[in-house]
Coordinates of C-alpha atoms and ligand atoms in Angstrom, one line a residue:
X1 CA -0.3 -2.0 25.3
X2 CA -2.4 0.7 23.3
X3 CA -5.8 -0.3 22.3
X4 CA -7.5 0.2 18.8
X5 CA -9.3 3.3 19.9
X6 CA -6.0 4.5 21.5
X7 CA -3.9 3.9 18.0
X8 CA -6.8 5.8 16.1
X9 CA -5.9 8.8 17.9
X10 CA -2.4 8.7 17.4
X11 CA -3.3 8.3 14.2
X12 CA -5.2 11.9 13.9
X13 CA -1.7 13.8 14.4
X14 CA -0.5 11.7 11.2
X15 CA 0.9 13.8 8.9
X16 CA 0.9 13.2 5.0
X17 CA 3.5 15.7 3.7
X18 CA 5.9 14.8 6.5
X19 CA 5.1 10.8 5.5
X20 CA 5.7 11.2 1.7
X21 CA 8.8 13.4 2.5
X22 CA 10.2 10.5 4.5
X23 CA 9.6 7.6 2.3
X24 CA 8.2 8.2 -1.3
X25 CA 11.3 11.1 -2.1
X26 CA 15.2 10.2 -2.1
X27 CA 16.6 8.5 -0.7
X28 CA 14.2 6.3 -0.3
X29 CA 12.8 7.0 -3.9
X30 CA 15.8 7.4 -6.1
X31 CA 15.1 5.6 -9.4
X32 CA 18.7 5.7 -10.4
X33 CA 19.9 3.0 -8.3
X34 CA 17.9 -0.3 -8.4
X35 CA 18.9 -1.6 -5.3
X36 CA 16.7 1.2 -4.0
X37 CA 13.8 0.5 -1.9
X38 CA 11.2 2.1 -3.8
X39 CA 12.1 0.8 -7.1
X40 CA 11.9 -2.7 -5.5
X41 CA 8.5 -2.4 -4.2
X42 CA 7.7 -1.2 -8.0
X43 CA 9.2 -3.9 -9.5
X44 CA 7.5 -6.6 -7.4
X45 CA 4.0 -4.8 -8.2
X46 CA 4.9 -5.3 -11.7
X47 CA 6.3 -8.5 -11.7
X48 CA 2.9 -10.1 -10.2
X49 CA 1.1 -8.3 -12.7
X50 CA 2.9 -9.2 -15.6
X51 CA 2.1 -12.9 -15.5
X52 CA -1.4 -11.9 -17.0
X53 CA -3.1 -13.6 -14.2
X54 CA -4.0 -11.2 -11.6
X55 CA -6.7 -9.1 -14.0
X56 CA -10.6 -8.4 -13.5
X57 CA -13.1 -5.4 -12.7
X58 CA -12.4 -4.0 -9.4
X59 CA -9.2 -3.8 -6.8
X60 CA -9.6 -2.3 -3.7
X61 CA -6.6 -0.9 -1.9
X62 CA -6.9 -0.5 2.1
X63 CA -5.4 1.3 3.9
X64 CA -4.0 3.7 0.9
X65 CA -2.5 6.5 2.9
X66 CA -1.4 9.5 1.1
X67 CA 0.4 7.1 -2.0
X68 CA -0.6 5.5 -4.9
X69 CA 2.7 3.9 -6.2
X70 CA 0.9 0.6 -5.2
X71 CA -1.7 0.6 -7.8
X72 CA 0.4 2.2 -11.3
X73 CA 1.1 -1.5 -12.2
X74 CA -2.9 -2.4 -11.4
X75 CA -4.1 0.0 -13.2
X76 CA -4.2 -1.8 -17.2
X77 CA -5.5 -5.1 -15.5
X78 CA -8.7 -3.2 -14.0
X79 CA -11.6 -1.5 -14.4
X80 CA -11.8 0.6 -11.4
X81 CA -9.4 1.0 -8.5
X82 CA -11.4 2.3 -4.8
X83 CA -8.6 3.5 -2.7
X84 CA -9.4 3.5 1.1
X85 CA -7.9 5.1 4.0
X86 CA -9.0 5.8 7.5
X87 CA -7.7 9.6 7.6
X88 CA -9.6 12.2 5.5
X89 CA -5.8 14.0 5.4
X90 CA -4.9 11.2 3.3
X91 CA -7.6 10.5 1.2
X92 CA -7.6 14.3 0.3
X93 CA -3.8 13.8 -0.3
X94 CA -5.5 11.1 -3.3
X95 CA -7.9 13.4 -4.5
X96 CA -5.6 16.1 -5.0
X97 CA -3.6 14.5 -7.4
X98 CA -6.5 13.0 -9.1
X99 CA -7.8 16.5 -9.6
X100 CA -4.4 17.3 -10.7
X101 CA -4.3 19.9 -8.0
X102 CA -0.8 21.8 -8.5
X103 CA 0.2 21.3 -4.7
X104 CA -0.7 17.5 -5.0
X105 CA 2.5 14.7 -4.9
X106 CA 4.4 14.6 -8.3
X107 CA 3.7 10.8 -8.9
X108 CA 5.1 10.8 -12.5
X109 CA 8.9 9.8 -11.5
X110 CA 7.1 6.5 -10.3
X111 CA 4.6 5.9 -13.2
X112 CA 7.8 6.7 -15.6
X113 CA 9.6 4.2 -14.0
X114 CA 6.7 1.4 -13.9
X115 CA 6.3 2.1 -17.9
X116 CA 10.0 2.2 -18.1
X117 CA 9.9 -1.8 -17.1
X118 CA 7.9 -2.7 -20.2
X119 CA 10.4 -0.5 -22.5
X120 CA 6.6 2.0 -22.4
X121 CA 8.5 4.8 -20.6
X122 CA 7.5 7.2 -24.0
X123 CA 3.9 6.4 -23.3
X124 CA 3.7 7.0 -19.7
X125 CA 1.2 9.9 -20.2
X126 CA -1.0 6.9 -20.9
X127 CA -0.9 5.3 -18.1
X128 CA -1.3 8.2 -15.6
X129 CA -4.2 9.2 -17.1
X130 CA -5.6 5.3 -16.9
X131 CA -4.6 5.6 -13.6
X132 CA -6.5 8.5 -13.3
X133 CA -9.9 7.3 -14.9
X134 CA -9.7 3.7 -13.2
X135 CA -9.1 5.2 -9.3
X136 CA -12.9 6.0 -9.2
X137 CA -13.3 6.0 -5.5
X138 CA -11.4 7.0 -2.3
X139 CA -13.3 6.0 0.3
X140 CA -13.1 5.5 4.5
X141 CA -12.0 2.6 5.5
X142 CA -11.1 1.1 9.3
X143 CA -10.0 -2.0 9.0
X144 CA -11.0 -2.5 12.7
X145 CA -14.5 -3.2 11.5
X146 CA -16.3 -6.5 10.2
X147 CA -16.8 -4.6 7.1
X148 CA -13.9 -2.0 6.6
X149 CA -15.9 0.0 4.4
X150 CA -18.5 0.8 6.4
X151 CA -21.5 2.0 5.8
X152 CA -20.5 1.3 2.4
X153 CA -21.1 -2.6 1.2
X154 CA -18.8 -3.5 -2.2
X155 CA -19.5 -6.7 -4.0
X156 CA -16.9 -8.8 -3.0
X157 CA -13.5 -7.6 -5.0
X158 CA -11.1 -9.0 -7.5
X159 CA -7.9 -8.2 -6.2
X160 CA -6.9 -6.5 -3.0
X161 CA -3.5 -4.4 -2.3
X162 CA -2.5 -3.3 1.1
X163 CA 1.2 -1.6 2.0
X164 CA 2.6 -0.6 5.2
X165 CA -1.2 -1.0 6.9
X166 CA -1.7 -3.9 8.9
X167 CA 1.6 -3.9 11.2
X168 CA 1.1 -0.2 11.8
X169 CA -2.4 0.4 12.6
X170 CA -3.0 -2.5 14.9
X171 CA -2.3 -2.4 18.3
X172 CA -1.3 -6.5 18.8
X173 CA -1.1 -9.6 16.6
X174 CA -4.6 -10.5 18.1
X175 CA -6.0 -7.8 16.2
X176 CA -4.0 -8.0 13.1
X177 CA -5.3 -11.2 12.5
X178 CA -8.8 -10.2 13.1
X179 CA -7.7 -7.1 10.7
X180 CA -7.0 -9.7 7.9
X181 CA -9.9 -11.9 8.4
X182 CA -12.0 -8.5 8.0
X183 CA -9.9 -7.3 5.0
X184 CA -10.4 -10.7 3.1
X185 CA -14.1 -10.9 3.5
X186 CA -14.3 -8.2 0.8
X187 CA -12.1 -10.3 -1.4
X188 CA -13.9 -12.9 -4.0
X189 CA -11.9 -16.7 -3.6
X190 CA -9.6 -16.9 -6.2
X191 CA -8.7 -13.3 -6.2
X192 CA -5.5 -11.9 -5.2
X193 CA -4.0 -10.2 -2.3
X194 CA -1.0 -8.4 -3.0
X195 CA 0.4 -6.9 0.2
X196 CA 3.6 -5.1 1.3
X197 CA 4.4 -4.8 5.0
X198 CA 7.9 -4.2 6.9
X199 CA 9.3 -6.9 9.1
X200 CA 11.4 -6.2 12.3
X201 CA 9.7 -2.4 12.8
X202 CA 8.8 -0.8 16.1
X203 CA 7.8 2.5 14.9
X204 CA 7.9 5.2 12.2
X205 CA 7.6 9.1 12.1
X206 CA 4.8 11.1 10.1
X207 CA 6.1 14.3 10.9
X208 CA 5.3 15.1 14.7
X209 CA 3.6 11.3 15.5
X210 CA 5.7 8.4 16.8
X211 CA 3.6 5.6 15.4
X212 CA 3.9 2.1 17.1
X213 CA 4.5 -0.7 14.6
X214 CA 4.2 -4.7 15.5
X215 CA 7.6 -6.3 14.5
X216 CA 7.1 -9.3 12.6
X217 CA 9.3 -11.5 10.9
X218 CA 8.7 -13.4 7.8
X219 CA 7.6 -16.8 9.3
X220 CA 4.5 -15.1 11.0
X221 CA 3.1 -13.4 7.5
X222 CA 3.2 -16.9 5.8
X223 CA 1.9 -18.5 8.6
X224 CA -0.8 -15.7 9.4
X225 CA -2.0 -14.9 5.8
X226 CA -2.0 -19.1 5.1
X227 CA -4.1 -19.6 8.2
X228 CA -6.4 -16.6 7.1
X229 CA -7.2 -19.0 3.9
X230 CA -4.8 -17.8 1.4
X231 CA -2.3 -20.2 -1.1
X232 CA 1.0 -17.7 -0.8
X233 CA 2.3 -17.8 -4.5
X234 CA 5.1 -14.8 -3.9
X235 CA 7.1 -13.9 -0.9
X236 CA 10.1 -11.7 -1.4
X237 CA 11.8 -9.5 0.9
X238 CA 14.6 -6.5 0.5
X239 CA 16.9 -5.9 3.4
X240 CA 17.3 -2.3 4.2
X241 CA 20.8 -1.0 3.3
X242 CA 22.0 1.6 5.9
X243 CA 22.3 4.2 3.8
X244 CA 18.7 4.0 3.6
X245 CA 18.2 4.1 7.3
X246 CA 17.3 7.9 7.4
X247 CA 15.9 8.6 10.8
X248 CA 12.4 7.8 10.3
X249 CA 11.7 4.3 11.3
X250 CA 13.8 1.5 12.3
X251 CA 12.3 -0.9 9.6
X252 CA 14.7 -3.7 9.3
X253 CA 13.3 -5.0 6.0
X254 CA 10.2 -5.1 3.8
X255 CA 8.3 -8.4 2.4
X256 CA 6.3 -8.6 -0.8
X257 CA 3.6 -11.1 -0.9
X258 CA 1.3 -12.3 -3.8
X259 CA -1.5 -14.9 -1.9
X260 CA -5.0 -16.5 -3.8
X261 CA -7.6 -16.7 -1.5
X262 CA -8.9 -20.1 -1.4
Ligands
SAM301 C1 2.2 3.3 7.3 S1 0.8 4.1 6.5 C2 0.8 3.2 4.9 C3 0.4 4.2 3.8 C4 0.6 3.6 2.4 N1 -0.2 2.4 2.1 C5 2.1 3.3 2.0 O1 2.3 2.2 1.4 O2 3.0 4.0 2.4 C6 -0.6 3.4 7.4 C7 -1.9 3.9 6.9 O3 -2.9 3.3 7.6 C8 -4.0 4.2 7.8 N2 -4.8 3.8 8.9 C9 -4.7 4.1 10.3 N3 -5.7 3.5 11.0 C10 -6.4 2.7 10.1 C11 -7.5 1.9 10.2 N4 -8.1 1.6 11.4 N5 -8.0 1.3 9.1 C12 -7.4 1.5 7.9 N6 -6.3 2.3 7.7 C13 -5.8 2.9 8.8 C14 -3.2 5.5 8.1 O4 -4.1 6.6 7.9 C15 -2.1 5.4 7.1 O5 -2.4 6.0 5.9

């Protein structure tokens, strides 16, 4: 069994271009067919956000890795967005595109599409550059620590978003849990988590890195993230078609889950 320390050096060979390539371009990303997994996780982003409810002044987003899909949706119901991520590859990956570097990722199919869901598709200039002017930090994170952020100390958050983070990084369901109970102690009660994982996965590729993944299945998120002091309002999962099973992983499905902190 690898130990945190051990998965944080797996972790340096991580490779962003190789990561995007794999899951953030077709197939995996192809906006013309909804049954697609990216448009799903998109639509479920939007979906909790369109209820008005989840709003406020800051969400924080661990464990961001090289993508910002997550946060399009957050980005009218927010003041400032603070992307985290434990790899200074990744968070450079972020501050490309913020700085609208030319070799940065070409997020506007997925900010097209997310305006496209309110009939705004005209207007999506808009949002990328609100998206632009509310992600105001990108910041270390290691959710391995009491306080992820540290040295850095945030007032407790509004809303929270984490994707792909928790069954990847942590080496056993011991330290997930511990992972969760360090993530929502930056989260206000009554604010939101919002949080996309896969269920059933052993590993995935980022490039030349075999990463180790804890399969779960759907009864342990709602049971972990209720125990961890959290009312679950949303859990929806997509089944991975085959066609989509590229290589890369040997994610089974992926869950959506909207959960109010108590
Ligand atoms: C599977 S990727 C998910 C990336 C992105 N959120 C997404 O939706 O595709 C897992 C991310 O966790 C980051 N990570 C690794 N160890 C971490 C740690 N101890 N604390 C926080 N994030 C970590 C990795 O750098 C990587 O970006």
């Amino acid at each position: 069994m690898l130990r945190s320390a051990e998965v944080g050096d797996t972790y340096q060979l991580f490779n962003p271009q190789a990561y995007l390539q794999n899951n953030y371009m077709p197939p995996r990303a192809n906006f013309e067919n909804e049954d697609c997994v990216v448009p799903w996780k998109l639509r479920c982003f939007a979906s909790s956000f369109s209820t008005g409810e989840i709003h406020g002044h800051t969400l924080l987003d661990i464990g961001s890795g090289p993508t910002l899909y997550q946060v399009i949706s957050a980005c009218n119901f927010f003041n400032r967005i603070v992307m985290s991520d434990y790899l200074e590859v990744n968070r450079e990956e972020l501050r490309k595109w913020l700085r609208r570097d030319p070799g940065a990722f070409d997020w506007s199919p997925y900010i097209k599409y997310v305006c496209g869901l309110d009939g705004k598709r005209d207007h999506w200039e808009d949002t990328e550059r609100r998206l632009r002017e509310t992600i105001q930090e990108v910041c270390h994170c290691d959710i391995m620590q009491a306080n992820p952020l540290h040295p850095k100390v945030l007032n407790p958050v509004d809303a929270i978003s984490t994707t792909f983070c928790l069954e990847s990084v942590c080496p056993d369901k011991k330290s997930l849990e511990e992972a969760l109970a360090n993530i929502s102690s930056l989260l206000k009660p009554g604010g939101f988590l919002l949080m996309i994982g896969a269920l059933n996965e052993s590993y995935y590729l980022a490039g030349e890195v075999k990463l180790s993944v804890i399969p779960l299945d759907e009864d342990y998120v709602k049971e972990t993230v209720s125990r961890s002091g959290y009312r679950i309002c949303t859990f929806k999962t997509y089944n991975m078609p085959p066609d989509l099973n590229i290589g890369v992983d040997d994610v089974c499905a992926v869950f959506y889950l909207q959960a109010q902190k108590i």
